[in-house]
């Protein structure tokens, strides 16, 4: 296709442009940082007449925004919204409803931490908390990926009648200005067919959408919902292939393996951290370490077979993720362990980048070295760059520093992670 | 001898229809082709006021729009008794999403219709009083403020009946509910300002706000039809007695709605752009006691330890309403 | 549409859920007895003919005619009734409690007059029975019986000693209350049915007349036209006459000479007629003397009111003790606690040129002499429930039997007797009258009836009324008659307002097509009772469900 544009553009603006080219009919949103630039951009496009036949509805809350999307989608139109953090949680009830009703809404989540304490910076606590909401979750490692995933998200959502969340790291991606190849309108039109809803509110063919279902059929409804999500595991690679054919570049897919073919150690991550991980992988490869990386593009549905295949040859798997299940452990890590069930690999769960803390190459290198040199307990949850001295002091000060086998085990593990010293190196990449 | 204009004094004003009236002058409910937007087989309690209100409103809206109508429903009795899988009682396009979001969902539907050149299809949102004045309040206010093209209807039965009769922001003072029992020195629900949703709607200065009851079908249908002549946000607040929650006989549902109006407890009026434009005058006024006594939720006011002070307080509230809306003015013939 | 399983449902599918199983009581349509019908001495189906009249010219232009024919099924004199009936129906009317009773009488009169204007007639549909029936007396009872008997196919002969038909309708009721053209028109219809009239022929020996005439049955309706005389010490020149004689004389063209001041003694309707007639005949002063108080007067309120409006004076609690030329001596009375009047010994003198006695009438039963099986007690004939005397085949009614005396009662007797005679002639047991529960006010939901005042009949100006025998009470014009008919609340009977269809929360009331025909769909009726509570007319009842 001629005239593909490479431009220096803010991630949010790029996403707004890409979404506009998908020709949504209704956009309903409520502002929250760091999603704001996306919806502001779309508002401009609607008001400026660039995005025609589209209603931009300024909702009174995220709950209202998602609810309006539910209504619009049930009325049979392509529907979009974007949110972050608290906003996503405020939508929670409606998210489950949208997926339960099988409404193909596409939403951008500009990932941000969840309070308290309130924190506007990036991590994945928000989208991870909604991992079981029945939405497909796609994670963008870059702004280009974000743009490409949005185009595919509409196609995916509408093909399966299931809502799709495209997650992109707040600020790290949304506010980063970098080169992005925007899809041309004609290409999008060719790639994304006109929306034909599975069901809609139509006076000519009335139906009752949103029935109450009791024990006699609820399990079956939920099974069918699960089956539909699982179908996405077949649909997503097909779409990725179609996308590459149409746009001349790869994009999407379930997972993104990087130098995993002979890797003994594979680092699993998602979102923008993948870039830094890959850089450190390259550095270690130069040192002769057989290490690779696996980006999880599609976290929901969980591509168990693809993850298992990508990690089949690894003896160590390090999962670096920006959220965790408090009191339990890593979230992605648990899913990875499930994928590796029966295989001998050791899985290390590492929480990193919470509330906007940079994930530096140095820290990653230290972490990987600790794993490679068996300084880490695979049964504990590790926190990258944790200020060990501070938490020890705080635990000692409060009655939480009590004794008992579980508490003592946790303290021992804390010492282990403390072996990774903060290096003299300055933070790298965009994570500043 | 002077002749008078012939009027159908026997009926024609309050009953559903009359064999002597031309079809177009009868109510929609008396029309052989009424749409029965909600049909038989629903699981509403015997004598349910809400299902009556919903059919009255939607059938009138169906006639006004020539059947070009979709409905959005909040969670609640109306939703539960109408659509338990595998049976639906609805006969128009209908969507249920959540308890607190019906106004926003309706806004989304309207936006979608407008965006795709289907603006001729009209949207009704509906909820009980909980879904309207409490959990759906923010969404409703947003819909009003944006002036979205939705007629929102509150079927007010003054409590959370679906969950077992707890108080809502629309429960009147003195009324007994499952969580405001007739216990202690101030039995029943506390007296407060409550949420006077019609007045709150008027404060948004939306095109049309009206109140109605299931006891005056002509009035109710006229208001629905009038509401459908406007575009933008419209609000209709319909009093629908609940035999279960109010502790009244199933046959008394309409009687109680009528007494609520006749006592001044429930003022029936219309507003355009925030100004009251018409009131339905009280015909044959009754003291509030006539309205309260048939309801077990007020029985503690009349039992072994009667509370004439509380009854007087309720009467004073009705008197204020009557004065505020001028409900005792000369009756206007419809 | 590719509907997701269970989440999205087809519309209207709940009809598969038959909620009728919840029911412990069911609603049934009933036809209760309207109080007007209950009160009507003539047995008219008043609610029924008002229902027809409400349609007015109606879709087919025949609402009034249907209404008239409904009256005619029970009463051949709608136009007469509309003038002389004291309308106990209106006294009983439930609408009285809402605002004012429906002006049933005036609507009836409108219908009767309309029939005369339009020339509506009735004809005998029944095949001839070959039975001959004698009717003695051409008053309201006799004419009514003759009409019904003729309609039933019998050969009827009416004998009356008067030269004209009508009995007290002609010779007792002044023309200002019942114009004679109206009377003649309604009697003519009976003549047109083939009823034979022998007028100016007095039956002196009933037994003989029956035997000679070969009658199969007889109805004795001789009335009560002998004015009662009270013993009053009177001077030889005092001018005393009785009301019946006075009114009859007037009808026969003999205007009595009464003088300028006329006293009328009595408190019944005849007293009012006499006093009002006296005014019309030129008396400057007509005073009614009655021994009790106004509220105890047997005369109907409307008659008293109209008399007062015409300037008739009243002396309550007064008896006459002496009649002299040009004056009366009267004594003031007192009522005891039971309402019985007692003399007080206080006397007064009134000027009066004439005294008209209106103290009631006796019946002349000399024709029964020798018929010992016909019992006579207190001057009237004893009859059983079917109005039959002790002589099989001889029936009696009207003023000649013990009952309240009025034209309407007499007409009712005529109807009852005709049916009883028909049964007796056919040797058939009378059909039991189905019991209908009275449609009490409490069974109605009168909220649904718009407030509407009774259309007052316009009155001739009182001054004009006093000097002529023009009709005093004018009829309703069509518009107001229709208006009045539509004030009927149709107590106890469906008038097809569709309220039951409207108020059913379960859409379980279906219209069957013709107005007023509904079906309760028991598949869905939950038995809430709303249709019963909200039926304006009280035409639906709840009955326990058989479980």
Short mmCIF file of N, CA, C and O in Angstrom, two decimals, chain B residues 1 3-4 6 8-11 13-20 26 29-32 34 36 38-44 46-48 51-52 55-56 83 85-91 250-251 253-255 258 262 283-284 333, chain C residues 5-6 9-17 19 22 51 54-55 98 445-452 455 458 475 477 479 482-483 486 488 490 495-499 501-507 511 515 524 526 528-530 533-534:
data_model
loop_
_atom_site.label_atom_id
_atom_site.label_comp_id
_atom_site.label_asym_id
_atom_site.label_seq_id
_atom_site.Cartn_x
_atom_site.Cartn_y
_atom_site.Cartn_z
N UNK B 1 -84.88 26.67 26.71
CA UNK B 1 -84.01 25.73 27.42
C UNK B 1 -82.59 25.80 26.82
O UNK B 1 -82.42 25.78 25.62
N UNK B 3 -79.07 24.26 25.98
CA UNK B 3 -78.51 22.93 25.79
C UNK B 3 -77.06 22.96 26.27
O UNK B 3 -76.43 24.01 26.30
N UNK B 4 -76.58 21.82 26.64
CA UNK B 4 -75.20 21.75 27.08
C UNK B 4 -74.41 20.90 26.09
O UNK B 4 -74.99 20.09 25.38
N UNK B 6 -72.60 17.94 24.92
CA UNK B 6 -72.75 16.56 25.37
C UNK B 6 -71.41 16.04 25.87
O UNK B 6 -70.40 16.12 25.19
N UNK B 8 -69.56 12.70 28.03
CA UNK B 8 -69.79 11.33 28.47
C UNK B 8 -69.56 11.27 29.96
O UNK B 8 -68.52 10.87 30.45
N UNK B 9 -70.56 11.72 30.67
CA UNK B 9 -70.35 11.82 32.10
C UNK B 9 -70.24 10.47 32.77
O UNK B 9 -69.70 10.34 33.84
N UNK B 10 -70.82 9.48 32.15
CA UNK B 10 -70.75 8.19 32.79
C UNK B 10 -69.31 7.73 32.89
O UNK B 10 -68.84 7.34 33.93
N UNK B 11 -68.62 7.80 31.80
CA UNK B 11 -67.21 7.39 31.76
C UNK B 11 -66.52 8.31 30.78
O UNK B 11 -66.98 9.40 30.50
N UNK B 13 -63.73 9.72 31.16
CA UNK B 13 -62.69 10.52 31.78
C UNK B 13 -61.72 9.65 32.55
O UNK B 13 -60.53 9.84 32.48
N UNK B 14 -62.22 8.69 33.26
CA UNK B 14 -61.35 7.92 34.13
C UNK B 14 -61.24 6.44 33.77
O UNK B 14 -60.22 5.83 34.00
N UNK B 15 -62.30 5.87 33.26
CA UNK B 15 -62.22 4.45 32.91
C UNK B 15 -61.40 4.29 31.63
O UNK B 15 -61.15 5.26 30.91
N UNK B 16 -61.01 3.05 31.39
CA UNK B 16 -60.11 2.81 30.26
C UNK B 16 -60.76 3.15 28.92
O UNK B 16 -60.12 3.69 28.03
N UNK B 17 -62.01 2.85 28.81
CA UNK B 17 -62.65 3.08 27.52
C UNK B 17 -64.14 3.23 27.68
O UNK B 17 -64.64 3.49 28.77
N UNK B 18 -64.84 3.11 26.60
CA UNK B 18 -66.30 3.16 26.62
C UNK B 18 -66.75 2.78 25.23
O UNK B 18 -66.21 3.25 24.25
N UNK B 19 -67.78 1.94 25.18
CA UNK B 19 -68.24 1.49 23.87
C UNK B 19 -68.75 2.67 23.05
O UNK B 19 -68.83 2.60 21.82
N UNK B 20 -69.13 3.76 23.73
CA UNK B 20 -69.72 4.89 23.02
C UNK B 20 -68.67 5.83 22.45
O UNK B 20 -68.99 6.69 21.64
N UNK B 26 -60.46 6.52 23.27
CA UNK B 26 -60.30 5.60 24.39
C UNK B 26 -58.81 5.52 24.72
O UNK B 26 -57.97 5.96 23.95
N UNK B 29 -54.92 1.35 26.41
CA UNK B 29 -55.21 0.08 27.08
C UNK B 29 -56.56 -0.49 26.66
O UNK B 29 -56.77 -1.70 26.73
N UNK B 30 -57.47 0.36 26.26
CA UNK B 30 -58.79 -0.12 25.84
C UNK B 30 -58.81 -0.43 24.36
O UNK B 30 -59.84 -0.85 23.83
N UNK B 31 -57.71 -0.21 23.70
CA UNK B 31 -57.67 -0.39 22.26
C UNK B 31 -57.43 -1.86 21.93
O UNK B 31 -56.57 -2.50 22.53
N UNK B 32 -58.19 -2.40 21.00
CA UNK B 32 -58.02 -3.83 20.68
C UNK B 32 -56.60 -4.16 20.19
O UNK B 32 -56.15 -5.29 20.34
N UNK B 34 -53.74 -2.86 21.25
CA UNK B 34 -52.64 -2.41 22.12
C UNK B 34 -51.48 -3.40 22.03
O UNK B 34 -51.70 -4.61 21.83
N UNK B 36 -49.38 -4.59 24.16
CA UNK B 36 -49.03 -5.49 25.26
C UNK B 36 -47.51 -5.64 25.32
O UNK B 36 -46.97 -6.74 25.24
N UNK B 38 -45.56 -5.69 27.61
CA UNK B 38 -45.21 -6.78 28.52
C UNK B 38 -46.45 -7.67 28.61
O UNK B 38 -47.54 -7.19 28.90
N UNK B 39 -46.27 -8.93 28.33
CA UNK B 39 -47.44 -9.79 28.14
C UNK B 39 -47.60 -10.81 29.26
O UNK B 39 -46.85 -10.81 30.24
N UNK B 40 -48.59 -11.63 29.12
CA UNK B 40 -48.95 -12.59 30.16
C UNK B 40 -47.83 -13.58 30.42
O UNK B 40 -46.99 -13.84 29.57
N UNK B 41 -47.90 -14.14 31.61
CA UNK B 41 -46.94 -15.17 31.99
C UNK B 41 -45.78 -14.64 32.80
O UNK B 41 -44.93 -15.39 33.25
N UNK B 42 -45.74 -13.32 32.98
CA UNK B 42 -44.69 -12.76 33.83
C UNK B 42 -44.93 -13.18 35.26
O UNK B 42 -46.04 -13.58 35.63
N UNK B 43 -43.92 -13.02 36.07
CA UNK B 43 -44.00 -13.55 37.43
C UNK B 43 -44.18 -12.46 38.48
O UNK B 43 -43.81 -12.63 39.64
N UNK B 44 -44.73 -11.34 38.07
CA UNK B 44 -45.02 -10.28 39.04
C UNK B 44 -46.06 -10.78 40.04
O UNK B 44 -46.91 -11.59 39.71
N UNK B 46 -49.30 -10.87 42.51
CA UNK B 46 -50.69 -10.53 42.25
C UNK B 46 -50.92 -9.05 42.55
O UNK B 46 -50.52 -8.57 43.60
N UNK B 47 -51.53 -8.37 41.61
CA UNK B 47 -51.87 -6.96 41.83
C UNK B 47 -50.68 -6.03 41.74
O UNK B 47 -50.73 -4.91 42.25
N UNK B 48 -49.61 -6.47 41.10
CA UNK B 48 -48.39 -5.65 41.00
C UNK B 48 -48.68 -4.33 40.28
O UNK B 48 -49.22 -4.30 39.18
N UNK B 51 -45.88 -3.65 37.08
CA UNK B 51 -46.10 -4.24 35.75
C UNK B 51 -47.23 -3.51 35.03
O UNK B 51 -47.18 -3.32 33.81
N UNK B 52 -48.19 -3.06 35.81
CA UNK B 52 -49.26 -2.26 35.19
C UNK B 52 -48.68 -0.97 34.63
O UNK B 52 -48.94 -0.59 33.49
N UNK B 55 -46.65 -1.53 31.51
CA UNK B 55 -47.45 -1.78 30.30
C UNK B 55 -48.16 -0.51 29.85
O UNK B 55 -48.19 -0.21 28.64
N UNK B 56 -48.67 0.23 30.80
CA UNK B 56 -49.34 1.48 30.45
C UNK B 56 -48.37 2.41 29.70
O UNK B 56 -48.69 2.97 28.65
N UNK B 83 -38.08 -11.57 32.75
CA UNK B 83 -37.16 -12.29 31.86
C UNK B 83 -36.38 -13.41 32.54
O UNK B 83 -35.18 -13.54 32.33
N UNK B 85 -34.88 -16.77 32.31
CA UNK B 85 -34.66 -17.76 31.25
C UNK B 85 -35.55 -18.97 31.47
O UNK B 85 -35.65 -19.42 32.61
N UNK B 86 -36.22 -19.52 30.51
CA UNK B 86 -36.10 -19.21 29.07
C UNK B 86 -37.25 -18.35 28.53
O UNK B 86 -37.49 -18.39 27.34
N UNK B 87 -37.92 -17.60 29.40
CA UNK B 87 -39.12 -16.91 28.95
C UNK B 87 -39.01 -15.41 29.14
O UNK B 87 -38.65 -14.94 30.22
N UNK B 88 -39.37 -14.70 28.12
CA UNK B 88 -39.44 -13.24 28.22
C UNK B 88 -40.88 -12.79 28.04
O UNK B 88 -41.61 -13.32 27.20
N UNK B 89 -41.25 -11.81 28.84
CA UNK B 89 -42.60 -11.26 28.71
C UNK B 89 -42.63 -10.03 27.80
O UNK B 89 -43.70 -9.49 27.55
N UNK B 90 -41.47 -9.59 27.39
CA UNK B 90 -41.43 -8.34 26.60
C UNK B 90 -41.81 -8.62 25.16
O UNK B 90 -41.55 -9.70 24.64
N UNK B 91 -42.38 -7.61 24.56
CA UNK B 91 -42.74 -7.75 23.14
C UNK B 91 -42.21 -6.56 22.35
O UNK B 91 -42.74 -6.22 21.30
N UNK B 250 -54.01 -7.10 47.20
CA UNK B 250 -53.65 -7.02 45.78
C UNK B 250 -54.69 -6.25 44.98
O UNK B 250 -54.38 -5.61 43.99
N UNK B 251 -55.92 -6.27 45.44
CA UNK B 251 -56.97 -5.57 44.69
C UNK B 251 -56.91 -4.05 44.90
O UNK B 251 -57.59 -3.30 44.21
N UNK B 253 -54.31 -1.99 44.69
CA UNK B 253 -53.16 -1.30 44.10
C UNK B 253 -53.57 0.03 43.46
O UNK B 253 -52.94 1.07 43.69
N UNK B 254 -54.61 -0.01 42.68
CA UNK B 254 -55.01 1.22 41.99
C UNK B 254 -55.68 2.18 42.97
O UNK B 254 -55.45 3.39 42.92
N UNK B 255 -56.44 1.61 43.88
CA UNK B 255 -57.07 2.44 44.91
C UNK B 255 -56.02 3.25 45.66
O UNK B 255 -56.18 4.46 45.88
N UNK B 258 -54.63 6.02 43.71
CA UNK B 258 -55.62 7.10 43.61
C UNK B 258 -55.65 7.91 44.91
O UNK B 258 -55.69 9.13 44.90
N UNK B 262 -55.18 11.76 45.70
CA UNK B 262 -56.30 12.52 46.27
C UNK B 262 -55.95 13.13 47.62
O UNK B 262 -56.57 14.10 48.05
N UNK B 283 -59.38 15.78 43.00
CA UNK B 283 -60.83 15.63 42.93
C UNK B 283 -61.22 14.79 44.14
O UNK B 283 -60.68 13.72 44.35
N UNK B 284 -62.10 15.31 44.94
CA UNK B 284 -62.53 14.62 46.14
C UNK B 284 -61.35 14.35 47.07
O UNK B 284 -60.89 13.22 47.20
N UNK B 333 -60.94 20.38 33.05
CA UNK B 333 -61.45 19.20 32.34
C UNK B 333 -60.47 18.83 31.25
O UNK B 333 -59.92 19.68 30.57
N UNK C 5 -27.14 -17.97 23.69
CA UNK C 5 -27.94 -18.88 24.51
C UNK C 5 -28.28 -18.25 25.87
O UNK C 5 -27.42 -17.73 26.56
N UNK C 6 -29.57 -18.32 26.21
CA UNK C 6 -30.10 -17.96 27.54
C UNK C 6 -30.04 -16.47 27.85
O UNK C 6 -30.88 -15.96 28.57
N UNK C 9 -33.47 -13.64 24.70
CA UNK C 9 -34.66 -14.49 24.58
C UNK C 9 -35.60 -13.96 23.50
O UNK C 9 -35.61 -12.77 23.20
N UNK C 10 -36.38 -14.86 22.99
CA UNK C 10 -37.43 -14.46 22.05
C UNK C 10 -38.52 -13.74 22.80
O UNK C 10 -38.85 -14.09 23.95
N UNK C 11 -39.12 -12.77 22.15
CA UNK C 11 -40.16 -11.97 22.81
C UNK C 11 -41.43 -12.81 23.02
O UNK C 11 -41.71 -13.74 22.27
N UNK C 12 -42.14 -12.41 24.07
CA UNK C 12 -43.47 -12.98 24.31
C UNK C 12 -43.48 -14.44 24.72
O UNK C 12 -44.53 -15.07 24.76
N UNK C 13 -42.32 -15.00 25.03
CA UNK C 13 -42.25 -16.43 25.33
C UNK C 13 -42.80 -16.78 26.70
O UNK C 13 -43.05 -17.94 26.99
N UNK C 14 -43.00 -15.77 27.54
CA UNK C 14 -43.52 -16.06 28.88
C UNK C 14 -44.94 -16.59 28.84
O UNK C 14 -45.45 -17.07 29.85
N UNK C 15 -45.56 -16.48 27.68
CA UNK C 15 -46.94 -16.99 27.60
C UNK C 15 -46.97 -18.50 27.86
O UNK C 15 -48.03 -19.05 28.13
N UNK C 16 -45.81 -19.11 27.79
CA UNK C 16 -45.75 -20.53 28.13
C UNK C 16 -45.91 -20.75 29.63
O UNK C 16 -46.17 -21.87 30.08
N UNK C 17 -45.75 -19.70 30.40
CA UNK C 17 -45.85 -19.82 31.86
C UNK C 17 -47.27 -19.49 32.29
O UNK C 17 -47.66 -18.33 32.36
N UNK C 19 -49.65 -18.62 34.61
CA UNK C 19 -49.69 -18.13 35.98
C UNK C 19 -51.06 -18.30 36.64
O UNK C 19 -51.22 -17.97 37.81
N UNK C 22 -51.56 -19.83 40.13
CA UNK C 22 -51.35 -19.14 41.41
C UNK C 22 -52.68 -18.83 42.11
O UNK C 22 -52.71 -18.44 43.26
N UNK C 51 -79.18 1.80 29.18
CA UNK C 51 -77.99 1.36 28.45
C UNK C 51 -78.20 1.55 26.95
O UNK C 51 -77.33 2.05 26.24
N UNK C 54 -78.37 5.27 26.08
CA UNK C 54 -77.07 5.95 26.09
C UNK C 54 -76.46 6.02 24.71
O UNK C 54 -75.64 6.87 24.43
N UNK C 55 -76.84 5.08 23.88
CA UNK C 55 -76.27 5.07 22.54
C UNK C 55 -76.91 6.14 21.68
O UNK C 55 -76.42 6.45 20.60
N UNK C 98 -73.72 9.90 44.82
CA UNK C 98 -72.58 10.56 44.17
C UNK C 98 -72.87 12.04 43.97
O UNK C 98 -72.09 12.91 44.37
N UNK C 445 -67.53 1.31 41.99
CA UNK C 445 -66.36 2.16 42.14
C UNK C 445 -66.69 3.46 41.42
O UNK C 445 -66.43 3.63 40.23
N UNK C 446 -67.31 4.34 42.18
CA UNK C 446 -67.89 5.53 41.55
C UNK C 446 -66.86 6.58 41.18
O UNK C 446 -67.21 7.61 40.60
N UNK C 447 -65.59 6.31 41.53
CA UNK C 447 -64.55 7.25 41.12
C UNK C 447 -64.60 7.49 39.61
O UNK C 447 -64.31 8.58 39.11
N UNK C 448 -64.95 6.44 38.91
CA UNK C 448 -64.85 6.51 37.45
C UNK C 448 -65.95 7.34 36.81
O UNK C 448 -65.88 7.63 35.62
N UNK C 449 -66.97 7.68 37.58
CA UNK C 449 -68.05 8.46 37.00
C UNK C 449 -67.77 9.94 37.17
O UNK C 449 -67.60 10.42 38.29
N UNK C 450 -67.75 10.62 36.08
CA UNK C 450 -67.49 12.05 36.14
C UNK C 450 -68.64 12.72 36.86
O UNK C 450 -69.79 12.30 36.77
N UNK C 451 -68.33 13.78 37.60
CA UNK C 451 -69.37 14.51 38.32
C UNK C 451 -70.26 15.21 37.31
O UNK C 451 -69.79 15.86 36.40
N UNK C 452 -71.54 15.04 37.50
CA UNK C 452 -72.47 15.66 36.56
C UNK C 452 -73.79 15.92 37.25
O UNK C 452 -74.40 15.01 37.78
N UNK C 455 -79.93 17.09 35.09
CA UNK C 455 -80.45 18.16 34.21
C UNK C 455 -81.86 18.52 34.68
O UNK C 455 -82.79 17.74 34.53
N UNK C 458 -86.90 21.86 32.66
CA UNK C 458 -87.29 23.26 32.68
C UNK C 458 -88.77 23.32 33.03
O UNK C 458 -89.56 22.45 32.72
N UNK C 475 -90.56 18.06 28.87
CA UNK C 475 -89.64 16.95 28.63
C UNK C 475 -88.25 17.44 28.28
O UNK C 475 -88.03 18.60 28.00
N UNK C 477 -85.02 17.74 25.89
CA UNK C 477 -84.76 17.61 24.47
C UNK C 477 -83.78 16.46 24.27
O UNK C 477 -83.29 15.88 25.24
N UNK C 479 -80.70 16.14 23.33
CA UNK C 479 -79.34 16.23 23.85
C UNK C 479 -79.31 16.01 25.35
O UNK C 479 -78.49 15.25 25.88
N UNK C 482 -80.08 12.44 26.35
CA UNK C 482 -78.91 11.57 26.15
C UNK C 482 -77.92 11.77 27.30
O UNK C 482 -77.38 10.83 27.86
N UNK C 483 -77.72 13.02 27.61
CA UNK C 483 -76.84 13.39 28.72
C UNK C 483 -77.30 12.71 29.99
O UNK C 483 -76.52 12.11 30.73
N UNK C 486 -76.82 9.01 30.05
CA UNK C 486 -75.41 8.63 30.23
C UNK C 486 -74.91 8.88 31.65
O UNK C 486 -73.77 8.56 31.97
N UNK C 488 -76.33 7.38 33.97
CA UNK C 488 -76.61 6.08 34.61
C UNK C 488 -75.29 5.38 34.88
O UNK C 488 -74.42 5.31 34.03
N UNK C 490 -75.08 2.25 35.59
CA UNK C 490 -75.21 0.86 35.15
C UNK C 490 -74.95 -0.11 36.31
O UNK C 490 -74.28 -1.12 36.14
N UNK C 495 -71.12 -2.09 31.42
CA UNK C 495 -71.47 -1.17 30.35
C UNK C 495 -70.31 -1.01 29.37
O UNK C 495 -70.21 -0.03 28.65
N UNK C 496 -69.45 -2.00 29.39
CA UNK C 496 -68.32 -2.11 28.45
C UNK C 496 -67.44 -0.87 28.43
O UNK C 496 -67.28 -0.23 27.41
N UNK C 497 -66.88 -0.58 29.61
CA UNK C 497 -65.94 0.55 29.70
C UNK C 497 -64.51 0.08 29.50
O UNK C 497 -63.59 0.89 29.47
N UNK C 498 -64.30 -1.23 29.42
CA UNK C 498 -62.97 -1.81 29.20
C UNK C 498 -62.01 -1.61 30.37
O UNK C 498 -60.82 -1.86 30.24
N UNK C 499 -62.54 -1.17 31.50
CA UNK C 499 -61.62 -0.96 32.62
C UNK C 499 -60.97 -2.27 33.07
O UNK C 499 -59.80 -2.30 33.41
N UNK C 501 -60.20 -4.72 31.24
CA UNK C 501 -59.14 -5.01 30.27
C UNK C 501 -57.91 -4.17 30.60
O UNK C 501 -56.77 -4.63 30.53
N UNK C 502 -58.18 -2.93 31.00
CA UNK C 502 -57.07 -2.00 31.27
C UNK C 502 -56.32 -2.32 32.54
O UNK C 502 -55.10 -2.23 32.57
N UNK C 503 -57.01 -2.68 33.61
CA UNK C 503 -56.35 -2.77 34.91
C UNK C 503 -55.74 -4.13 35.21
O UNK C 503 -55.11 -4.29 36.24
N UNK C 504 -55.92 -5.09 34.34
CA UNK C 504 -55.39 -6.42 34.65
C UNK C 504 -53.87 -6.43 34.50
O UNK C 504 -53.36 -6.20 33.40
N UNK C 505 -53.14 -6.69 35.58
CA UNK C 505 -51.68 -6.68 35.47
C UNK C 505 -51.17 -7.85 34.64
O UNK C 505 -50.01 -7.88 34.26
N UNK C 506 -52.02 -8.81 34.38
CA UNK C 506 -51.58 -10.02 33.70
C UNK C 506 -52.15 -10.16 32.30
O UNK C 506 -52.07 -11.23 31.70
N UNK C 507 -52.72 -9.10 31.79
CA UNK C 507 -53.28 -9.09 30.44
C UNK C 507 -54.22 -10.28 30.25
O UNK C 507 -54.24 -10.91 29.20
N UNK C 511 -61.24 -9.05 25.31
CA UNK C 511 -62.50 -8.58 24.76
C UNK C 511 -62.93 -9.59 23.70
O UNK C 511 -62.11 -10.03 22.90
N UNK C 515 -69.48 -5.27 22.35
CA UNK C 515 -69.28 -4.49 23.56
C UNK C 515 -69.81 -5.23 24.78
O UNK C 515 -70.87 -5.85 24.72
N UNK C 524 -53.94 -17.27 32.78
CA UNK C 524 -53.01 -16.26 33.30
C UNK C 524 -53.53 -15.49 34.49
O UNK C 524 -52.75 -14.89 35.21
N UNK C 526 -54.23 -14.29 37.87
CA UNK C 526 -53.65 -14.69 39.15
C UNK C 526 -54.64 -14.47 40.30
O UNK C 526 -54.32 -14.73 41.46
N UNK C 528 -55.94 -11.50 41.39
CA UNK C 528 -55.59 -10.36 42.25
C UNK C 528 -56.81 -9.55 42.66
O UNK C 528 -56.78 -8.86 43.67
N UNK C 529 -57.86 -9.59 41.86
CA UNK C 529 -59.08 -8.86 42.21
C UNK C 529 -59.11 -7.42 41.76
O UNK C 529 -60.06 -6.70 42.07
N UNK C 530 -58.10 -6.98 41.04
CA UNK C 530 -58.11 -5.58 40.60
C UNK C 530 -59.28 -5.27 39.68
O UNK C 530 -59.87 -4.20 39.76
N UNK C 533 -62.25 -4.73 41.89
CA UNK C 533 -62.19 -3.49 42.66
C UNK C 533 -62.37 -2.27 41.76
O UNK C 533 -62.90 -1.25 42.18
N UNK C 534 -61.90 -2.38 40.53
CA UNK C 534 -61.90 -1.20 39.65
C UNK C 534 -63.04 -1.24 38.64
O UNK C 534 -63.08 -0.39 37.74
#
